[in-house]
CSV table of C-alpha atoms in Angstrom, one decimal:
chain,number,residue,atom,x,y,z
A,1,UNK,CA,47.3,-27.8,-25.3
A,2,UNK,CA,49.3,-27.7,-22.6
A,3,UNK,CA,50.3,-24.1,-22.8
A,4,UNK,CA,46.1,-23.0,-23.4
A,5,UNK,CA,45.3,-25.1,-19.8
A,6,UNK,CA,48.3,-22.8,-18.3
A,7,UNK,CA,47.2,-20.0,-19.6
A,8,UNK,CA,43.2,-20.3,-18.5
A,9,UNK,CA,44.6,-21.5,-15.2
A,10,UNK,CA,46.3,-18.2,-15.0
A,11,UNK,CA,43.4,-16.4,-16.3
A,12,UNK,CA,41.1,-18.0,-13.6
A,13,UNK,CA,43.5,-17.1,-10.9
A,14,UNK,CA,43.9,-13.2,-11.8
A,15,UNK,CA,39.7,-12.9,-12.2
A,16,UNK,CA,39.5,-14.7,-8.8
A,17,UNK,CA,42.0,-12.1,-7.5
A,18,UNK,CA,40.5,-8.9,-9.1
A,19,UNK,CA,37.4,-10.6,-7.2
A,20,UNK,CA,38.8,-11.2,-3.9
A,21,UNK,CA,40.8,-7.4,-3.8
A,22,UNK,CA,37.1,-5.8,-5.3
A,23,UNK,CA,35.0,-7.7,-2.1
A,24,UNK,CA,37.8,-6.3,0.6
A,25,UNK,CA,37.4,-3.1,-1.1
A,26,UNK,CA,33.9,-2.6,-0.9
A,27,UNK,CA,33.9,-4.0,2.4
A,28,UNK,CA,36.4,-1.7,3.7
A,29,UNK,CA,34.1,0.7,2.1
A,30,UNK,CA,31.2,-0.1,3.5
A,31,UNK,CA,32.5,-0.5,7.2
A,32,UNK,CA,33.9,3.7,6.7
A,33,UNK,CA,30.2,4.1,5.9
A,34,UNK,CA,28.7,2.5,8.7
A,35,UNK,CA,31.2,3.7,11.2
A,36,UNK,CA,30.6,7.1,10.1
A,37,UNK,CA,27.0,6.8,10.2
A,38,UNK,CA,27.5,5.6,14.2
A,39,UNK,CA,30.4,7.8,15.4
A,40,UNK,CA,29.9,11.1,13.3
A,41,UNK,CA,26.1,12.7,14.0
A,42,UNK,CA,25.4,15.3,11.2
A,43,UNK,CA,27.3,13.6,8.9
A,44,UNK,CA,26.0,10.4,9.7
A,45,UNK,CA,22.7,10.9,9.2
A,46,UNK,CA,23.3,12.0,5.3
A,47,UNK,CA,26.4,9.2,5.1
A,48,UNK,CA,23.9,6.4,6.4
A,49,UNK,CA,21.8,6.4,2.6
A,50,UNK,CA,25.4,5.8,0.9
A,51,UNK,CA,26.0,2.7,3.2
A,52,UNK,CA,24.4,-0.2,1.0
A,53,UNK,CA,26.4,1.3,-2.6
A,54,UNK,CA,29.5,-1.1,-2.1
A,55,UNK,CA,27.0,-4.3,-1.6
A,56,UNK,CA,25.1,-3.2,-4.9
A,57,UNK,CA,28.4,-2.0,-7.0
A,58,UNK,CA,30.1,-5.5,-5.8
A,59,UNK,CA,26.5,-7.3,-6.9
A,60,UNK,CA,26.5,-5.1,-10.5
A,61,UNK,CA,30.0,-6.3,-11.0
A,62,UNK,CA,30.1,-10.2,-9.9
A,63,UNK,CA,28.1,-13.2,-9.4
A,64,UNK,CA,25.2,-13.6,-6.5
A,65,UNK,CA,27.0,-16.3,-4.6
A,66,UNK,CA,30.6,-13.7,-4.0
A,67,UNK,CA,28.1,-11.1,-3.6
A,68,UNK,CA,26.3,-13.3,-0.1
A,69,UNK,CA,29.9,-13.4,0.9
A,70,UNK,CA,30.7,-10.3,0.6
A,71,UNK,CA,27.7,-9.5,2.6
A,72,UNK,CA,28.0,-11.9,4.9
A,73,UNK,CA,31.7,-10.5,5.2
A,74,UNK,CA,30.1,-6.5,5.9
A,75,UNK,CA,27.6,-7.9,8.4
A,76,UNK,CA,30.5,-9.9,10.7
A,77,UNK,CA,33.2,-6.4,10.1
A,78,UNK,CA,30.2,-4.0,11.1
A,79,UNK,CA,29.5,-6.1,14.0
A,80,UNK,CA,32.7,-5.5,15.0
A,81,UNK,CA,32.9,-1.9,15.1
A,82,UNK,CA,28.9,-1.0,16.6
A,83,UNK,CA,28.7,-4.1,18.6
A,84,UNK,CA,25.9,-6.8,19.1
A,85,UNK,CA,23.2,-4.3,18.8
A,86,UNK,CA,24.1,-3.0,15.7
A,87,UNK,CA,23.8,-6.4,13.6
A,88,UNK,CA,20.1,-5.8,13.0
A,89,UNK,CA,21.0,-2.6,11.3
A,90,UNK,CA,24.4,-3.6,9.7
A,91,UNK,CA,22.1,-6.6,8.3
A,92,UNK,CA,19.2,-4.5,7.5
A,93,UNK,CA,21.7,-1.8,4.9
A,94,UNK,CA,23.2,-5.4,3.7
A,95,UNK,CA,19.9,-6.5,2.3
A,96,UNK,CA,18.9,-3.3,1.0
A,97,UNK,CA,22.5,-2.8,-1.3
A,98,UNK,CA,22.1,-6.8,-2.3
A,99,UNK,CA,18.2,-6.1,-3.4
A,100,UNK,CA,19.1,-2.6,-5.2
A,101,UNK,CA,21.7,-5.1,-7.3
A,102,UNK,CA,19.3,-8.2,-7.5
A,103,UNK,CA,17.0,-5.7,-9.0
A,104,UNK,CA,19.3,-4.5,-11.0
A,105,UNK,CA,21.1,-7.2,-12.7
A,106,UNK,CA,16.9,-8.9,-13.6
A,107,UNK,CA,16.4,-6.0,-15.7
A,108,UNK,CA,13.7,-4.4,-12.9
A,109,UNK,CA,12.3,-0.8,-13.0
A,110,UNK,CA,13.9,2.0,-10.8
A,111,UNK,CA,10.2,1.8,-9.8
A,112,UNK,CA,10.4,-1.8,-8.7
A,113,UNK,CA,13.7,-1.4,-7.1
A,114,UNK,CA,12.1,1.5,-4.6
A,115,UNK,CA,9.2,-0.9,-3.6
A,116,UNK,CA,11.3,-3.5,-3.3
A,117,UNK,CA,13.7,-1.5,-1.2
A,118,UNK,CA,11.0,-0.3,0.6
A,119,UNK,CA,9.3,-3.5,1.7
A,120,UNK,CA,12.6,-4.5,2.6
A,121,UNK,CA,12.9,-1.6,5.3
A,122,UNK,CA,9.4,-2.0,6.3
A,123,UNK,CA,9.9,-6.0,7.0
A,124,UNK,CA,12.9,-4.8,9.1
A,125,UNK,CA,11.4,-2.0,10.9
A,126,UNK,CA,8.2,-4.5,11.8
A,127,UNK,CA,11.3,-7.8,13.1
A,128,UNK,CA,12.8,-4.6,15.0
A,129,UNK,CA,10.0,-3.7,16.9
A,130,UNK,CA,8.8,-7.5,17.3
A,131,UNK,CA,12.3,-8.0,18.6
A,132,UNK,CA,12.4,-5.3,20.7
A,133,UNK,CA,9.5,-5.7,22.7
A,134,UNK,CA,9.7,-9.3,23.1
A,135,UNK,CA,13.7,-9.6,23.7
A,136,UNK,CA,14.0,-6.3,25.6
A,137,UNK,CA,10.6,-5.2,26.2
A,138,UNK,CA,10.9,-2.0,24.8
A,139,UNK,CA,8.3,-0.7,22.9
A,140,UNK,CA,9.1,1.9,20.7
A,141,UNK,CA,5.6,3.6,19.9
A,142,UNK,CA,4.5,3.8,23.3
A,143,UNK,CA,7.7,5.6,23.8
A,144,UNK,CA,7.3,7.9,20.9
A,145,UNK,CA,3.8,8.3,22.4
A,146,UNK,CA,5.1,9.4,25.8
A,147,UNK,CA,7.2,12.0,24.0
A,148,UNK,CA,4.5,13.6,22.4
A,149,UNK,CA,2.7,13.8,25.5
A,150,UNK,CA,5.3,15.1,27.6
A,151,UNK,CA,5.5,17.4,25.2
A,152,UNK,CA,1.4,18.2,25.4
A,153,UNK,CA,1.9,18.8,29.1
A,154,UNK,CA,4.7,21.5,28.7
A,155,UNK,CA,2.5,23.0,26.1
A,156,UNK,CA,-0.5,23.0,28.0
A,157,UNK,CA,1.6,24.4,31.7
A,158,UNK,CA,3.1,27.4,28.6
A,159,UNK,CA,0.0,28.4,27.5
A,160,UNK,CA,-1.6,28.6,30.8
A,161,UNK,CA,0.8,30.9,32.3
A,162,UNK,CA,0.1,33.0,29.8
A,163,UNK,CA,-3.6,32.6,29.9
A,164,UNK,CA,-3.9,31.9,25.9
A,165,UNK,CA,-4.9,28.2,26.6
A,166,UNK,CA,-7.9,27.6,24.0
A,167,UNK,CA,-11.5,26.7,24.6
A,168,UNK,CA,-11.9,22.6,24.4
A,169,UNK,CA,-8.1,22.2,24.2
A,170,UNK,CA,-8.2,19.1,26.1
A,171,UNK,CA,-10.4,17.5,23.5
A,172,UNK,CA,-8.9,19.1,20.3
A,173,UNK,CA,-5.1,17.0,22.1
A,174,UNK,CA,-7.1,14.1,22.8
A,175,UNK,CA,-8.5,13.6,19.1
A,176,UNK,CA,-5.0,14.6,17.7
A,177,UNK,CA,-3.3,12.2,19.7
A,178,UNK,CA,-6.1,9.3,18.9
A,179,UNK,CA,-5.6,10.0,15.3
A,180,UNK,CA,-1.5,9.9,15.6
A,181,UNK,CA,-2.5,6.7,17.5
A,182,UNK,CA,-4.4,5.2,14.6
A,183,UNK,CA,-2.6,6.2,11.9
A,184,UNK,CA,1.0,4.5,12.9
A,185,UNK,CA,0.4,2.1,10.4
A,186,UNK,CA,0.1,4.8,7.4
A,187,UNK,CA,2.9,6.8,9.0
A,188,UNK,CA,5.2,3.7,9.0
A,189,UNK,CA,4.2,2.5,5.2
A,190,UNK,CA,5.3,6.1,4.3
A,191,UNK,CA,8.1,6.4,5.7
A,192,UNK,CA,9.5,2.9,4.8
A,193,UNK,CA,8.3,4.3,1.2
A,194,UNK,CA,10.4,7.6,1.8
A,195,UNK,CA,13.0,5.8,3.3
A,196,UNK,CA,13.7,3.5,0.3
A,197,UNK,CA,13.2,5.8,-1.9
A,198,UNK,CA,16.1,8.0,-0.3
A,199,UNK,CA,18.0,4.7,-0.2
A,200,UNK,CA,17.9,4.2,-4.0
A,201,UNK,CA,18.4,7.6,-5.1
A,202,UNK,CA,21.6,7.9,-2.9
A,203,UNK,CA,22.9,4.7,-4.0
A,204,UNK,CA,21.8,4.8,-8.0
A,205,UNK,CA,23.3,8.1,-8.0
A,206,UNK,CA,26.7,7.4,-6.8
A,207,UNK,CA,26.5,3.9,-8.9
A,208,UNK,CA,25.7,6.1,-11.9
A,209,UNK,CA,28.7,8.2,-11.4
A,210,UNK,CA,31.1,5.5,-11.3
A,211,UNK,CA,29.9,3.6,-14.0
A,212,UNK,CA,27.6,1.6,-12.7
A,213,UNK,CA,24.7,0.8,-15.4
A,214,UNK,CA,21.4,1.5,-13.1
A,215,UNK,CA,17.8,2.7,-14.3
A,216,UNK,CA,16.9,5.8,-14.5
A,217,UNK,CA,13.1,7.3,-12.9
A,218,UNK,CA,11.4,9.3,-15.5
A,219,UNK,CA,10.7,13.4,-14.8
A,220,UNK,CA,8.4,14.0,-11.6
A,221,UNK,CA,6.6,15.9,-13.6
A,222,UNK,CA,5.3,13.3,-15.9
A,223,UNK,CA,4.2,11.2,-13.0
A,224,UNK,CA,0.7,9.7,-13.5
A,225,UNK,CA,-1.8,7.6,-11.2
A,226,UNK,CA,-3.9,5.2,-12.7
A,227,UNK,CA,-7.8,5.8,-13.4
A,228,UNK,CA,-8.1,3.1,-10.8
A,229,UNK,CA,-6.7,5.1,-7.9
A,230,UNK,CA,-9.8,7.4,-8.0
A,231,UNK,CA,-12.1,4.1,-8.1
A,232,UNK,CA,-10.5,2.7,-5.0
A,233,UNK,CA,-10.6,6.3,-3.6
A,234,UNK,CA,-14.1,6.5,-4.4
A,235,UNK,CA,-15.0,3.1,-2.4
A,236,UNK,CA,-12.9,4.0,0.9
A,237,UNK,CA,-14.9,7.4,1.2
A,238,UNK,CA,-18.1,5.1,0.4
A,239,UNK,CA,-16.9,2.9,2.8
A,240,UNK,CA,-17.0,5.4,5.8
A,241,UNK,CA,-21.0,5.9,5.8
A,242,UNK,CA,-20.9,2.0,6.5
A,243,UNK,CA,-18.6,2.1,9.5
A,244,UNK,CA,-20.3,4.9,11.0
A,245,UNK,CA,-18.7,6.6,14.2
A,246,UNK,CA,-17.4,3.2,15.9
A,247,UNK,CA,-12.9,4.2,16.3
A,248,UNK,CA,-12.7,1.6,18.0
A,249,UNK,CA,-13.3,-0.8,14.8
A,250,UNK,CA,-11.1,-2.5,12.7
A,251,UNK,CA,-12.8,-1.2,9.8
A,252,UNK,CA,-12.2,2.4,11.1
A,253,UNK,CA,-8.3,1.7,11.1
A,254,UNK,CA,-8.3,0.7,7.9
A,255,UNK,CA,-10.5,3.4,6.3
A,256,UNK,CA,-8.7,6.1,8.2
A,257,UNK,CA,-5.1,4.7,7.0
A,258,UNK,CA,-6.3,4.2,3.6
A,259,UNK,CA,-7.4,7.9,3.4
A,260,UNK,CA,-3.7,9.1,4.9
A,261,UNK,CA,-1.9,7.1,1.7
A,262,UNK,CA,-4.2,8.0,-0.8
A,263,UNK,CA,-4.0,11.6,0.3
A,264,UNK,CA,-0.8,11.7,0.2
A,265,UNK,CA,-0.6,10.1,-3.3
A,266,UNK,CA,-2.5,12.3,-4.6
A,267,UNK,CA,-0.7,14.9,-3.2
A,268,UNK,CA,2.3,13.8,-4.7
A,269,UNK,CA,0.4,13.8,-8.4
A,270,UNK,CA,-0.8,17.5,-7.3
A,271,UNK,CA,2.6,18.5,-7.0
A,272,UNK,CA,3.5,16.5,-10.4
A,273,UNK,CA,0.9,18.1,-11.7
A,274,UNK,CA,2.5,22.1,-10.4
A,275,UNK,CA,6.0,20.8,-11.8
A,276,UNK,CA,4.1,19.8,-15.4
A,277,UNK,CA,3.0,23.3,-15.7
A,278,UNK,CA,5.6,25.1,-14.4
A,279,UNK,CA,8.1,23.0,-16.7
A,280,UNK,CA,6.1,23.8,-19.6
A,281,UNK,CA,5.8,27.6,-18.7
A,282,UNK,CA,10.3,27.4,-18.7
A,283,UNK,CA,9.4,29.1,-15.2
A,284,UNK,CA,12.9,29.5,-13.2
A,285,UNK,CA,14.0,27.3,-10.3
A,286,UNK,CA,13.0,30.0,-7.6
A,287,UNK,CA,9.7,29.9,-9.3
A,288,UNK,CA,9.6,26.1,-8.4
A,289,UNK,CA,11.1,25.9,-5.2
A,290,UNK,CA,7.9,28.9,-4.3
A,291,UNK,CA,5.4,27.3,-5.6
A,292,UNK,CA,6.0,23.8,-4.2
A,293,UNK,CA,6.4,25.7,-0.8
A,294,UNK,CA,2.6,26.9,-1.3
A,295,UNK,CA,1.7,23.8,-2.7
A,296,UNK,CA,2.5,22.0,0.6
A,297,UNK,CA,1.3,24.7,2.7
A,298,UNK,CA,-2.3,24.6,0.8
A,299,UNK,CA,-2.1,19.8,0.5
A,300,UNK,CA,-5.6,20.5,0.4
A,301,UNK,CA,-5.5,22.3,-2.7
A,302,UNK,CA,-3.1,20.3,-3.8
A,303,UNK,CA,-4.3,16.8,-3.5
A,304,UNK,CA,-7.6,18.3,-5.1
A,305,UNK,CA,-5.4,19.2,-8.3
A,306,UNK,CA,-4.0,15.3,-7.9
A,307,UNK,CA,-7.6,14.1,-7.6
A,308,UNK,CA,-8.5,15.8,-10.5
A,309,UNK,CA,-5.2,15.2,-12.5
A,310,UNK,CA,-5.6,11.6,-12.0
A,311,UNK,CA,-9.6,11.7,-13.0
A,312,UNK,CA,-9.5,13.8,-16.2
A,313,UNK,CA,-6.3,14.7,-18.5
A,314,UNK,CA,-5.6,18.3,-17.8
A,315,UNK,CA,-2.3,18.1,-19.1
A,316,UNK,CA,-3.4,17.7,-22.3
A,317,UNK,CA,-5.5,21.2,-22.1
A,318,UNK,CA,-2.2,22.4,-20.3
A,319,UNK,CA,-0.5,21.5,-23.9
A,320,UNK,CA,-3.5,22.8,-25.9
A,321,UNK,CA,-3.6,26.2,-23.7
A,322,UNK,CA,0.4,26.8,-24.7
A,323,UNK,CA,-0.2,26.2,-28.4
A,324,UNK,CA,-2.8,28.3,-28.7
């Protein structure tokens, strides 16, 4: 009896070491990563979507409760290296890597993860900003505001030295700049989308490499919008002849916001929709990589194909068209 006890004692004490040497590892890990992403530019900027893949391999491998020290352990070591003003972001790659692995270890759809991932960067970007302009009063979209108008004014004094300024130009930058201005909450959904998407393909990728048993997203091409997407499209265009020509309302800002994310979804489906037929044509990779130039060049073409895509099955006359 004796001799079992020993012998689970010792068994308990090498598991706990494997776990303490794995956490310093990945924590090690993670603080290359993040200095890297601070000190090095170019390489930064690709290194930064890698940053959260020792918090999820440490959360695929132990318990929830090592994995919060772990991260707590990443957040204090990152601190330490950026400074005070890198905690929100140190915290911010933290939670992404520990919500990839939460994700992971419930059983959840790749799909999930990227929402999940996503609403995570979008909660963050919103406490940034909040922070920001209350704590520092620095408000980034005015700023990014100012740069585009600083911008407009060199453009404007360039064009009329040369005397190519166009007729109503002041007007045609006014609207464009009032629809930037309105559509920041679109643009910021998206890009928190893009962003986490990004995230979780750098950091399943790598996961998947080393072993790491992650979910896997289905073929682009076999993407696939719900009927209902048209239906909801269908009521924000009806929606627009009961707002009428007020900007200024709040029901404009969410019509016009509505129309950039279901345009773009249905863009995306129209490019699905390209990849479908291409795929089933065995057209080469240049092929592709043309076409899906084109495709973005012509979105309005495009998210026309997605509309339609999503209404009616044209992949099915796409299949009946190739056996024939």
């Amino acid at each position: 009896m004796d001799d079992v006890l020993r012998t689970g004692g010792i068994q308990i004490m090498q598991d706990n070491a494997r776990k303490l040497t794995y956490g310093a590892m990945m924590i090690a890990l993670f603080a290359v990563l993040f200095a890297v992403s601070l000190y090095i530019p170019l390489v930064g900027s690709v290194s930064l979507f890698f940053i959260p893949l020792p918090i999820l391999l440490y959360r695929l491998r132990y318990d929830r409760s090592a994995s919060v020290l772990v991260a707590v352990a990443a957040i204090i070591v990152s601190s330490l290296l950026g400074g005070v003003l890198s905690i929100p972001v140190a915290i911010t790659l933290v939670l992404i890597g520990f919500v990839m692995g939460e994700t992971v270890q419930t059983g959840k759809s790749k799909f999930y993860t990227v929402m999940a991932v996503s609403l995570t960067v979008l909660i963050s970007m919103v406490v940034t900003y909040v922070g920001g302009v209350l704590l520092f009063e620095f408000n980034a979209i005015d700023v990014m505001m100012d740069t585009f108008q600083d911008a407009q004014q060199k453009m404007t004094e360039y064009l009329s030295d040369f005397g190519a300024l166009p007729q109503d130009y002041e007007k045609i930058i006014a609207d464009t700049f009032s629809y930037y201005g309105y559509t920041i909450p679109a643009m910021v959904m998206l890009g928190s989308l893009l962003t986490g998407y990004l995230f979780v393909a750098a950091s399943f990728y790598t996961a998947g490499r080393v072993g790491g048993k992650v979910q896997k997203f289905p073929p682009f091409r076999e993407m696939k919008l719900p009927f209902m997407t048209i239906v909801i499209y269908a009521l924000v265009i009806l929606s627009s002849f009961l707002i009428g020509n007020d900007t200024t309302s709040t029901g404009y800002l969410i019509y016009i916001n509505a129309m950039v994310i279901l345009r773009f979804t249905f863009l995306l489906q129209g490019l699905s929709l390209i990849y479908y037929f291409l795929h089933e044509r065995k057209s080469t990779d240049f092929i592709t990589v043309l076409a899906t130039v084109f495709a973005v060049m012509l979105n309005p073409m495009t998210i026309l194909l997605g509309t339609l895509d999503t209404a009616i099955d044209i992949r099915a006359w796409i299949g009946k068209d190739k056996v024939n």
